[in-house]
Short mmCIF file of C-alpha atoms and ligand atoms in Angstrom, two decimals:
data_model
loop_
_atom_site.label_atom_id
_atom_site.label_comp_id
_atom_site.label_asym_id
_atom_site.label_seq_id
_atom_site.Cartn_x
_atom_site.Cartn_y
_atom_site.Cartn_z
CA MET A 1 -14.97 -50.61 141.53
CA ASN A 2 -14.76 -47.10 142.92
CA VAL A 3 -18.51 -46.58 142.51
CA TYR A 4 -18.96 -49.79 144.49
CA ASP A 5 -16.46 -48.74 147.18
CA SER A 6 -18.17 -45.35 147.50
CA HIS A 7 -21.52 -47.08 147.94
CA ARG A 8 -20.05 -49.20 150.75
CA ILE A 9 -18.51 -46.12 152.39
CA ALA A 10 -21.84 -44.26 152.22
CA SER A 11 -23.64 -47.22 153.89
CA MET A 12 -21.02 -47.33 156.61
CA LEU A 13 -21.47 -43.62 157.29
CA ASN A 14 -25.26 -44.03 157.35
CA ASN A 15 -24.81 -46.65 160.05
CA LEU A 16 -22.78 -44.13 162.03
CA GLY A 17 -25.66 -41.66 161.85
CA PHE A 18 -24.46 -39.48 158.96
CA GLU A 19 -26.90 -38.21 156.35
CA GLU A 20 -26.12 -37.33 152.76
CA THR A 21 -26.15 -33.59 151.91
CA LYS A 22 -26.97 -32.10 148.51
CA THR A 23 -23.97 -29.76 148.47
CA ALA A 24 -20.46 -29.85 149.89
CA GLN A 25 -21.14 -26.51 151.66
CA LYS A 26 -23.57 -28.29 153.97
CA ALA A 27 -21.31 -31.25 154.79
CA ASP A 28 -19.55 -31.78 158.13
CA LEU A 29 -17.63 -34.65 156.57
CA ILE A 30 -16.35 -34.81 152.99
CA ILE A 31 -14.62 -37.90 151.60
CA LEU A 32 -13.03 -38.12 148.16
CA ASN A 33 -12.67 -41.63 146.78
CA THR A 34 -9.77 -41.48 144.34
CA CYS A 35 -8.35 -43.19 141.25
CA HIS A 36 -4.66 -43.40 140.34
CA ILE A 37 -4.95 -45.24 137.02
CA ARG A 38 -3.90 -42.29 134.85
CA GLU A 39 -2.20 -39.02 135.72
CA LYS A 40 -5.28 -36.98 134.83
CA ALA A 41 -7.48 -38.86 137.32
CA ALA A 42 -4.91 -38.49 140.11
CA GLU A 43 -4.28 -34.79 139.48
CA LYS A 44 -8.01 -34.05 139.50
CA VAL A 45 -8.06 -35.16 143.14
CA PHE A 46 -5.69 -32.38 144.14
CA SER A 47 -7.55 -29.66 142.23
CA ASP A 48 -10.84 -30.86 143.75
CA LEU A 49 -9.24 -30.78 147.20
CA GLY A 50 -8.15 -27.18 146.57
CA ARG A 51 -11.80 -26.26 146.01
CA LEU A 52 -12.88 -28.16 149.13
CA LYS A 53 -10.30 -26.26 151.19
CA MET A 54 -12.09 -23.04 150.23
CA ILE A 55 -15.39 -24.50 151.42
CA LYS A 56 -13.74 -25.64 154.66
CA ASP A 57 -12.40 -22.08 155.22
CA GLU A 58 -15.78 -20.46 154.49
CA ARG A 59 -17.53 -22.84 156.85
CA ALA A 60 -14.90 -22.14 159.53
CA LYS A 61 -15.84 -18.41 159.37
CA GLU A 62 -19.38 -19.45 160.34
CA GLY A 63 -17.97 -21.51 163.20
CA LEU A 64 -18.56 -24.83 161.41
CA ASP A 65 -16.02 -27.63 161.51
CA THR A 66 -15.38 -29.68 158.33
CA VAL A 67 -13.56 -32.99 158.30
CA ILE A 68 -11.99 -33.84 154.93
CA GLY A 69 -10.72 -37.33 154.12
CA VAL A 70 -9.20 -38.96 151.06
CA VAL A 71 -9.73 -42.65 150.29
CA GLY A 72 -8.51 -44.92 147.50
CA CYS A 73 -5.62 -45.64 145.19
CA VAL A 74 -4.13 -42.12 145.16
CA VAL A 75 -3.53 -42.49 148.90
CA GLN A 76 -2.09 -45.99 148.51
CA ALA A 77 0.31 -44.80 145.79
CA GLU A 78 1.33 -41.41 147.21
CA ASP A 79 1.26 -42.28 150.92
CA GLU A 80 2.60 -39.47 153.19
CA GLU A 81 3.21 -37.33 150.10
CA VAL A 82 -0.55 -36.67 150.09
CA PHE A 83 -0.21 -34.63 153.31
CA ARG A 84 2.66 -32.60 151.85
CA ARG A 85 0.42 -31.59 148.94
CA VAL A 86 -2.82 -31.15 150.90
CA PRO A 87 -1.85 -30.57 154.56
CA PHE A 88 -5.36 -29.44 155.48
CA ILE A 89 -6.95 -32.90 155.15
CA ASP A 90 -7.79 -34.85 158.30
CA PHE A 91 -7.26 -38.43 157.18
CA ALA A 92 -6.24 -40.60 154.28
CA THR A 93 -6.77 -44.32 153.74
CA GLY A 94 -6.13 -46.78 150.92
CA PRO A 95 -8.74 -48.85 149.05
CA LEU A 96 -8.18 -51.92 151.24
CA THR A 97 -8.46 -50.28 154.65
CA TYR A 98 -11.50 -48.00 154.34
CA TYR A 99 -13.50 -50.49 156.41
CA ARG A 100 -11.63 -48.94 159.35
CA LEU A 101 -13.39 -45.59 158.80
CA PRO A 102 -15.44 -45.71 162.02
CA GLU A 103 -12.21 -46.05 164.02
CA ILE A 104 -10.41 -43.46 161.90
CA LEU A 105 -13.23 -40.95 162.41
CA ARG A 106 -13.14 -41.58 166.15
CA LYS A 107 -9.40 -40.88 166.19
CA VAL A 108 -9.89 -37.74 164.09
CA GLY A 109 -12.38 -36.53 166.72
CA GLU A 110 -9.88 -37.19 169.50
CA LYS A 111 -6.84 -35.51 168.07
CA ARG A 112 -7.80 -32.89 165.51
CA GLY A 113 -4.78 -31.32 163.89
CA GLU A 114 -2.64 -34.39 163.36
CA PRO A 115 -3.63 -36.12 160.12
CA ILE A 116 -4.18 -39.89 160.21
CA ILE A 117 -2.99 -42.17 157.42
CA ASP A 118 -3.63 -45.88 156.83
CA THR A 119 -1.96 -47.47 153.82
CA GLU A 120 -1.41 -50.90 155.25
CA PHE A 121 -2.00 -53.96 153.04
CA PRO A 122 -4.07 -55.75 155.69
CA ALA A 123 -3.91 -59.51 156.17
CA GLU A 124 -7.68 -59.60 156.68
CA SER A 125 -10.34 -59.04 154.02
CA LYS A 126 -12.29 -55.77 154.24
CA PHE A 127 -15.42 -57.72 153.26
CA ASP A 128 -15.35 -59.49 156.63
CA PHE A 129 -15.60 -56.16 158.42
CA LEU A 130 -17.89 -54.03 156.26
CA PRO A 131 -21.57 -53.87 157.15
CA GLN A 132 -23.91 -55.90 154.89
CA ASN A 133 -23.93 -54.60 151.30
CA SER A 134 -27.21 -53.03 150.23
CA SER A 135 -28.98 -52.79 146.89
CA MET A 136 -28.08 -49.86 144.65
CA GLY A 137 -31.49 -50.03 142.93
CA GLY A 138 -32.52 -52.25 140.02
CA SER A 139 -28.89 -52.97 139.27
CA SER A 140 -26.26 -53.61 141.94
CA PHE A 141 -22.54 -54.20 142.02
CA LEU A 142 -21.18 -57.11 144.02
CA ALA A 143 -17.38 -57.35 144.47
CA ILE A 144 -16.20 -60.97 144.36
CA GLN A 145 -12.49 -60.48 143.82
CA GLU A 146 -9.97 -57.74 144.40
CA GLY A 147 -6.37 -57.04 143.43
CA CYS A 148 -4.26 -58.18 140.52
CA ASP A 149 -1.26 -60.46 140.00
CA ASN A 150 -0.81 -59.72 136.31
CA PHE A 151 1.54 -56.74 136.50
CA CYS A 152 0.93 -55.29 133.06
CA THR A 153 3.96 -53.02 132.71
CA TYR A 154 1.92 -49.79 132.39
CA CYS A 155 -0.46 -50.42 135.27
CA ILE A 156 -0.46 -49.15 138.85
CA VAL A 157 -3.33 -51.38 140.06
CA PRO A 158 -1.23 -54.29 141.43
CA TYR A 159 0.66 -51.75 143.56
CA THR A 160 -2.46 -50.05 144.93
CA ARG A 161 -5.07 -52.80 145.18
CA GLY A 162 -2.57 -55.48 146.14
CA VAL A 163 -2.46 -59.20 145.33
CA GLU A 164 -5.47 -61.11 144.05
CA THR A 165 -7.90 -62.24 146.72
CA SER A 166 -11.29 -63.90 146.21
CA ARG A 167 -14.26 -63.90 148.57
CA PRO A 168 -15.75 -67.24 149.66
CA VAL A 169 -18.55 -68.63 147.46
CA ASN A 170 -21.20 -68.68 150.19
CA ASP A 171 -20.60 -65.07 151.26
CA ILE A 172 -21.19 -64.00 147.66
CA ILE A 173 -24.35 -66.07 147.16
CA GLU A 174 -25.75 -64.79 150.45
CA GLU A 175 -25.02 -61.20 149.44
CA ALA A 176 -26.58 -61.75 146.00
CA ARG A 177 -29.76 -63.11 147.62
CA ILE A 178 -30.03 -60.05 149.83
CA LEU A 179 -29.51 -57.67 146.90
CA VAL A 180 -32.28 -59.44 144.97
CA ALA A 181 -34.59 -59.43 148.02
CA GLU A 182 -34.01 -55.66 148.21
CA GLY A 183 -35.12 -55.18 144.60
CA SER A 184 -32.10 -55.72 142.37
CA VAL A 185 -32.98 -57.55 139.17
CA GLU A 186 -29.44 -57.24 137.83
CA ILE A 187 -26.15 -58.03 139.53
CA ASN A 188 -22.77 -57.06 138.15
CA LEU A 189 -19.99 -59.16 139.69
CA LEU A 190 -16.89 -57.06 140.13
CA GLY A 191 -13.18 -57.66 140.29
CA GLN A 192 -10.00 -56.17 138.85
CA ASN A 193 -9.56 -59.59 137.31
CA VAL A 194 -12.96 -61.06 137.85
CA ASN A 195 -12.47 -64.18 135.74
CA SER A 196 -9.44 -65.30 137.70
CA TYR A 197 -11.80 -65.66 140.68
CA ARG A 198 -10.80 -68.62 142.87
CA GLY A 199 -12.95 -68.71 145.99
CA THR A 200 -13.56 -71.54 148.41
CA ASP A 201 -16.93 -73.22 148.89
CA ALA A 202 -18.31 -74.54 152.20
CA SER A 203 -16.23 -77.73 151.92
CA GLY A 204 -13.06 -75.75 151.33
CA LYS A 205 -12.92 -76.64 147.62
CA GLU A 206 -11.66 -73.96 145.25
CA ARG A 207 -14.28 -72.78 142.75
CA ASN A 208 -14.05 -70.64 139.62
CA LEU A 209 -16.16 -67.84 138.16
CA ALA A 210 -18.16 -70.28 136.00
CA TYR A 211 -19.23 -72.19 139.12
CA LEU A 212 -20.26 -68.97 140.81
CA LEU A 213 -22.22 -67.78 137.75
CA ARG A 214 -24.19 -71.04 137.65
CA LYS A 215 -25.00 -70.77 141.37
CA ILE A 216 -26.05 -67.12 141.15
CA ALA A 217 -28.22 -67.85 138.10
CA GLU A 218 -30.33 -70.11 140.34
CA ILE A 219 -31.54 -67.14 142.40
CA ASP A 220 -35.24 -66.50 141.71
CA GLY A 221 -36.07 -62.90 140.95
CA LEU A 222 -32.66 -62.21 139.46
CA ASP A 223 -33.00 -61.56 135.72
CA ARG A 224 -29.61 -60.31 134.62
CA ILE A 225 -26.02 -61.20 135.46
CA ARG A 226 -22.90 -59.38 134.27
CA TYR A 227 -19.25 -59.57 135.30
CA THR A 228 -16.48 -56.98 134.96
CA THR A 229 -13.52 -56.87 134.18
CA SER A 230 -12.11 -59.96 132.53
CA TYR A 231 -8.58 -60.77 131.54
CA PRO A 232 -8.51 -62.40 128.06
CA ALA A 233 -6.02 -65.17 128.95
CA ASP A 234 -8.24 -66.27 131.84
CA VAL A 235 -11.32 -66.82 129.64
CA ASP A 236 -11.48 -70.63 129.84
CA ASP A 237 -13.77 -73.29 128.32
CA ASP A 238 -15.92 -73.42 131.44
CA LEU A 239 -16.63 -69.70 131.26
CA ILE A 240 -17.35 -69.87 127.51
CA GLU A 241 -19.91 -72.61 128.22
CA CYS A 242 -21.63 -70.32 130.72
CA HIS A 243 -22.34 -67.91 127.88
CA ARG A 244 -23.98 -70.77 126.00
CA ASP A 245 -25.97 -72.17 128.95
CA ILE A 246 -26.96 -69.30 131.22
CA LEU A 247 -29.64 -67.13 129.64
CA LYS A 248 -29.50 -64.68 132.53
CA LEU A 249 -25.91 -63.91 131.58
CA MET A 250 -26.20 -60.77 129.46
CA PRO A 251 -24.92 -60.90 125.86
CA TYR A 252 -22.32 -58.19 126.42
CA LEU A 253 -18.76 -58.76 127.53
CA HIS A 254 -16.09 -56.20 128.40
CA LEU A 255 -12.84 -57.86 127.39
CA PRO A 256 -9.90 -55.42 127.36
CA VAL A 257 -7.30 -56.11 124.68
CA GLN A 258 -5.18 -52.90 125.05
CA SER A 259 -3.39 -53.27 121.67
CA GLY A 260 -3.58 -55.22 118.41
CA SER A 261 0.20 -55.49 118.07
CA ASP A 262 1.88 -58.62 119.43
CA LYS A 263 5.13 -56.71 119.93
CA ILE A 264 3.35 -54.15 122.14
CA LEU A 265 1.27 -56.79 123.97
CA LYS A 266 4.52 -58.53 124.87
CA ALA A 267 6.09 -55.29 126.09
CA MET A 268 2.93 -54.69 128.10
CA ASN A 269 3.39 -58.15 129.70
CA ARG A 270 -0.10 -59.16 128.61
CA ARG A 271 -0.43 -62.94 128.57
CA HIS A 272 -2.20 -63.00 125.19
CA THR A 273 -1.42 -62.29 121.54
CA SER A 274 -3.89 -60.57 119.24
CA GLY A 275 -4.52 -63.95 117.55
CA GLU A 276 -5.34 -65.60 120.87
CA TYR A 277 -7.66 -62.73 121.72
CA LEU A 278 -9.49 -63.08 118.40
CA ASP A 279 -9.74 -66.82 118.92
CA LYS A 280 -11.44 -66.28 122.31
CA ILE A 281 -13.87 -63.84 120.68
CA THR A 282 -14.72 -66.39 117.97
CA ARG A 283 -15.32 -69.14 120.51
CA LEU A 284 -17.47 -66.91 122.72
CA LYS A 285 -19.53 -65.94 119.66
CA GLU A 286 -19.94 -69.62 118.79
CA ALA A 287 -21.28 -70.18 122.31
CA ARG A 288 -23.73 -67.29 122.05
CA SER A 289 -24.20 -65.77 118.63
CA ASP A 290 -25.62 -62.40 119.77
CA LEU A 291 -22.72 -61.74 122.18
CA GLN A 292 -21.30 -58.22 121.76
CA PHE A 293 -17.92 -57.00 122.96
CA SER A 294 -16.43 -53.88 124.42
CA SER A 295 -12.79 -53.29 125.20
CA ASP A 296 -10.07 -51.03 126.60
CA PHE A 297 -7.26 -49.65 124.43
CA ILE A 298 -4.05 -47.84 125.22
CA VAL A 299 -2.41 -45.84 122.42
CA GLY A 300 1.16 -44.55 122.50
CA PHE A 301 2.65 -47.23 124.75
CA PRO A 302 6.48 -46.89 124.69
CA GLY A 303 7.85 -48.16 121.38
CA GLU A 304 4.48 -48.18 119.58
CA SER A 305 5.20 -47.59 115.88
CA ASP A 306 2.77 -46.58 113.13
CA LYS A 307 2.66 -50.24 112.14
CA ASP A 308 1.80 -51.33 115.71
CA PHE A 309 -0.96 -48.75 115.82
CA GLU A 310 -2.26 -49.99 112.43
CA ASP A 311 -2.46 -53.49 113.96
CA THR A 312 -4.72 -52.09 116.67
CA LEU A 313 -7.00 -50.55 114.04
CA GLY A 314 -6.98 -53.87 112.18
CA LEU A 315 -8.14 -55.71 115.30
CA VAL A 316 -10.94 -53.19 115.83
CA ARG A 317 -12.12 -53.79 112.25
CA LYS A 318 -12.17 -57.54 112.86
CA VAL A 319 -14.07 -57.54 116.16
CA GLU A 320 -16.41 -54.57 115.47
CA PHE A 321 -16.74 -53.64 119.15
CA CYS A 322 -20.13 -52.28 120.19
CA GLN A 323 -18.47 -49.99 122.76
CA ALA A 324 -14.94 -49.21 123.92
CA PHE A 325 -12.80 -47.14 126.24
CA SER A 326 -9.54 -45.79 124.84
CA PHE A 327 -6.76 -43.90 126.53
CA LYS A 328 -3.43 -42.26 125.82
CA TYR A 329 -0.66 -44.12 127.62
CA SER A 330 0.00 -42.35 130.93
CA ARG A 331 3.34 -42.81 132.72
CA ARG A 332 2.82 -44.12 136.24
CA ALA A 333 5.80 -43.76 138.56
CA GLY A 334 7.01 -47.13 139.85
CA THR A 335 5.73 -49.18 136.89
CA PRO A 336 8.24 -50.75 134.45
CA ALA A 337 6.87 -48.94 131.36
CA ALA A 338 7.45 -45.52 132.95
CA ILE A 339 11.21 -45.94 132.48
CA MET A 340 11.14 -47.74 129.13
CA PRO A 341 12.99 -46.05 126.27
CA ASN A 342 11.12 -44.80 123.17
CA GLN A 343 8.34 -43.01 125.01
CA VAL A 344 5.87 -41.75 122.40
CA GLU A 345 5.44 -38.01 121.89
CA GLU A 346 2.27 -36.46 123.29
CA LYS A 347 1.34 -35.13 119.84
CA VAL A 348 1.49 -38.63 118.31
CA LYS A 349 -0.54 -40.12 121.17
CA LYS A 350 -3.20 -37.47 120.65
CA GLU A 351 -3.38 -38.10 116.88
CA ARG A 352 -3.60 -41.88 117.36
CA LEU A 353 -6.28 -41.57 120.01
CA GLU A 354 -8.40 -39.40 117.70
CA ILE A 355 -8.07 -41.87 114.82
CA LEU A 356 -8.89 -44.85 117.06
CA GLN A 357 -11.85 -43.16 118.72
CA LYS A 358 -13.28 -42.15 115.33
CA LEU A 359 -13.12 -45.77 114.14
CA LEU A 360 -14.60 -47.13 117.39
CA ALA A 361 -17.44 -44.59 117.20
CA GLU A 362 -18.30 -45.74 113.66
CA TYR A 363 -18.87 -49.32 114.83
CA GLN A 364 -20.70 -48.16 117.93
CA LEU A 365 -23.04 -45.96 115.87
CA ARG A 366 -23.61 -48.74 113.37
CA PHE A 367 -24.52 -51.18 116.12
CA ASN A 368 -26.84 -48.67 117.77
CA LYS A 369 -28.56 -47.88 114.45
CA GLU A 370 -29.18 -51.58 113.86
CA SER A 371 -31.30 -51.48 117.04
CA ILE A 372 -33.82 -49.05 115.56
CA GLY A 373 -37.24 -50.71 115.22
CA LYS A 374 -36.32 -53.57 117.57
CA ILE A 375 -38.13 -54.26 120.82
CA MET A 376 -35.70 -54.73 123.68
CA PRO A 377 -35.98 -55.34 127.42
CA VAL A 378 -34.53 -52.29 129.13
CA LEU A 379 -33.66 -52.01 132.81
CA PHE A 380 -34.43 -48.43 133.82
CA ASP A 381 -32.66 -47.15 136.91
CA ILE A 382 -31.66 -43.52 136.37
CA LYS A 383 -33.79 -40.38 136.20
CA GLY A 384 -33.11 -38.41 133.00
CA ARG A 385 -32.35 -34.71 132.79
CA HIS A 386 -35.84 -33.95 131.46
CA LYS A 387 -38.89 -34.32 133.61
CA GLY A 388 -40.63 -37.66 133.04
CA GLU A 389 -37.56 -39.21 131.43
CA LEU A 390 -35.87 -42.39 132.58
CA ILE A 391 -32.57 -43.85 131.41
CA GLY A 392 -31.93 -47.55 131.27
CA ARG A 393 -29.78 -50.21 129.64
CA THR A 394 -30.43 -52.85 127.01
CA PRO A 395 -28.92 -56.33 127.39
CA TYR A 396 -26.04 -54.99 125.23
CA MET A 397 -25.34 -52.11 127.66
CA GLN A 398 -26.70 -49.43 125.32
CA ASN A 399 -28.17 -46.45 127.17
CA VAL A 400 -31.84 -45.89 126.37
CA HIS A 401 -33.75 -42.67 127.05
CA ALA A 402 -37.52 -42.96 127.27
CA GLU A 403 -40.44 -40.95 128.57
CA LEU A 404 -41.68 -43.08 131.42
CA GLY A 405 -43.31 -42.63 134.81
CA LYS A 406 -41.11 -43.11 137.84
CA GLU A 407 -43.05 -46.27 138.73
CA TYR A 408 -40.94 -47.94 136.01
CA CYS A 409 -37.66 -47.03 137.70
CA ASN A 410 -35.65 -50.14 138.69
CA LYS A 411 -37.82 -52.31 136.43
CA ILE A 412 -37.25 -54.10 133.14
CA VAL A 413 -39.59 -52.71 130.48
CA ASN A 414 -40.02 -53.72 126.83
CA VAL A 415 -39.07 -50.74 124.70
CA ARG A 416 -39.28 -50.16 120.96
CA VAL A 417 -36.14 -48.33 119.82
CA THR A 418 -37.02 -45.23 117.80
CA GLY A 419 -33.68 -43.44 117.44
CA ALA A 420 -29.96 -43.92 117.83
CA ASN A 421 -26.75 -41.93 118.11
CA VAL A 422 -23.21 -42.91 119.12
CA ASN A 423 -23.83 -42.94 122.86
CA SER A 424 -27.50 -43.67 123.34
CA LEU A 425 -30.82 -44.88 122.00
CA ALA A 426 -34.27 -43.32 122.23
CA GLY A 427 -37.27 -45.53 122.76
CA VAL A 428 -40.94 -45.81 123.68
CA LYS A 429 -42.59 -48.32 125.96
CA GLU A 430 -44.11 -51.19 124.00
CA GLY A 431 -47.65 -52.27 124.87
CA LYS A 432 -49.59 -51.28 127.96
N1 SAH B 501 -8.03 -55.16 135.09
C1 SAH B 501 -8.62 -54.60 133.97
C2 SAH B 501 -8.67 -53.08 133.90
C3 SAH B 501 -7.94 -52.25 134.85
S1 SAH B 501 -7.64 -50.58 134.56
C4 SAH B 501 -7.90 -55.14 132.76
O1 SAH B 501 -6.78 -55.57 132.80
O2 SAH B 501 -8.48 -55.11 131.72
C5 SAH B 501 -8.74 -50.07 133.30
C6 SAH B 501 -8.07 -49.68 132.05
O3 SAH B 501 -7.26 -48.53 132.24
C7 SAH B 501 -7.12 -50.70 131.48
O4 SAH B 501 -7.78 -51.70 130.78
C8 SAH B 501 -6.23 -49.88 130.58
O5 SAH B 501 -6.75 -49.77 129.29
C9 SAH B 501 -6.27 -48.50 131.25
N2 SAH B 501 -4.99 -48.16 131.85
C10 SAH B 501 -4.37 -48.76 132.89
N3 SAH B 501 -3.17 -48.18 133.13
C11 SAH B 501 -3.02 -47.19 132.21
C12 SAH B 501 -1.99 -46.25 131.92
N4 SAH B 501 -0.86 -46.21 132.61
N5 SAH B 501 -2.19 -45.38 130.89
C13 SAH B 501 -3.32 -45.41 130.16
N6 SAH B 501 -4.32 -46.28 130.40
C14 SAH B 501 -4.18 -47.17 131.40
FE1 SF4 B 502 -3.80 -53.51 135.51
FE2 SF4 B 502 -3.16 -55.50 133.84
FE3 SF4 B 502 -4.03 -56.04 136.31
FE4 SF4 B 502 -5.72 -55.06 134.50
S1 SF4 B 502 -4.66 -57.05 134.36
S2 SF4 B 502 -5.49 -54.37 136.62
S3 SF4 B 502 -4.42 -53.67 133.35
S4 SF4 B 502 -2.13 -55.01 135.79
#
């Protein structure tokens, strides 16, 4: 979501006449888009700002002015506190109000010295005010939903991104058509809780994600559809049928489970048990047999015992995820779990994370190795580190490195997989 927001911010600045620079030293305006999900992400913002202050000071010696702004969830969560920690910044705005940047920048120009902050939860939708979204290349993000009403007890998102809101169906279809016309062959529909999407159609009727997927699949020239991130309890029959019926829907689903222990899931206020999660996985696999899953895990949630952690490992062994993201529980001020008793020691969290990541990597490597010798359609959209190398993704979201001319960038190419490690595949173009 932050990559998407940054893309929208960059387009807005382009419209105002700004150009992207290669280094911060050359920039008249520097904006950090921030994440507050875990302590590490939030603290990184302040160390990065310390470095930017040095650049601002050096530029000042040469008579150059530098405007520094902070956008995103750190601002929404910390509010005025941000200015206490980094008094040298010029403005700060939350993730829902960055569409007001043109006005904020005008105000900054008028009264330099006094920092401007905007952490309102606006009644209007930012999507009605942002300039038209533009393609990000072969694969584009398209936000359809924002915010979260789930209030998992560890999570800061409902407090920073606000309540769930869904964009109207027609706005989304129109945006998807434009992205495809501009060269995107893949669209990834985004939302904090994308499968609880409830947007209105032209007649005012409420529609779900399944309806939207079927409509978007009708767009000629669009080859691949993905959606991120889903909440397990909101995976309904209609959505499962989409995985059976829509071939453009890629056979990879990110479905965060967080824990395999029902006791911990309850304490997390997740609306699913591990059994219900496994049942959804089984039914999705029945709908599309080659569907692969990735997930998010939190280890060391307050009260997590060795047995609870074992249950998480057990669930991993059952599902055999092809990819996963796993984190140590991070205390977020203002969330219920932050003040729960039985906080788990850092040392135990670290040990559990290592064990879990080792197990996840085994399945990931096994899945990647099974790809060797197969021919897969790969969407290339990133230049590799080596000259003449492109990086792309298989339908199952595996990264593929291949030696390919840049004319293949943003295209889907058939590739024979020649090698595999935990994080990527190597391949060669098949045929002429
Ligand atoms: N809405 C999505 C994901 C949102 S945040 C969902 O519910 O699945 C992305 C991931 O960050 C979460 O899935 C969770 O695993 C992790 N996360 C959120 N809060 C966290 C915290 N306080 N400590 C550690 N990980 C956290
Ligand atoms: Fe956070 Fe839970 Fe909402 Fe995901 S569903 S954003 S983890 S509160």
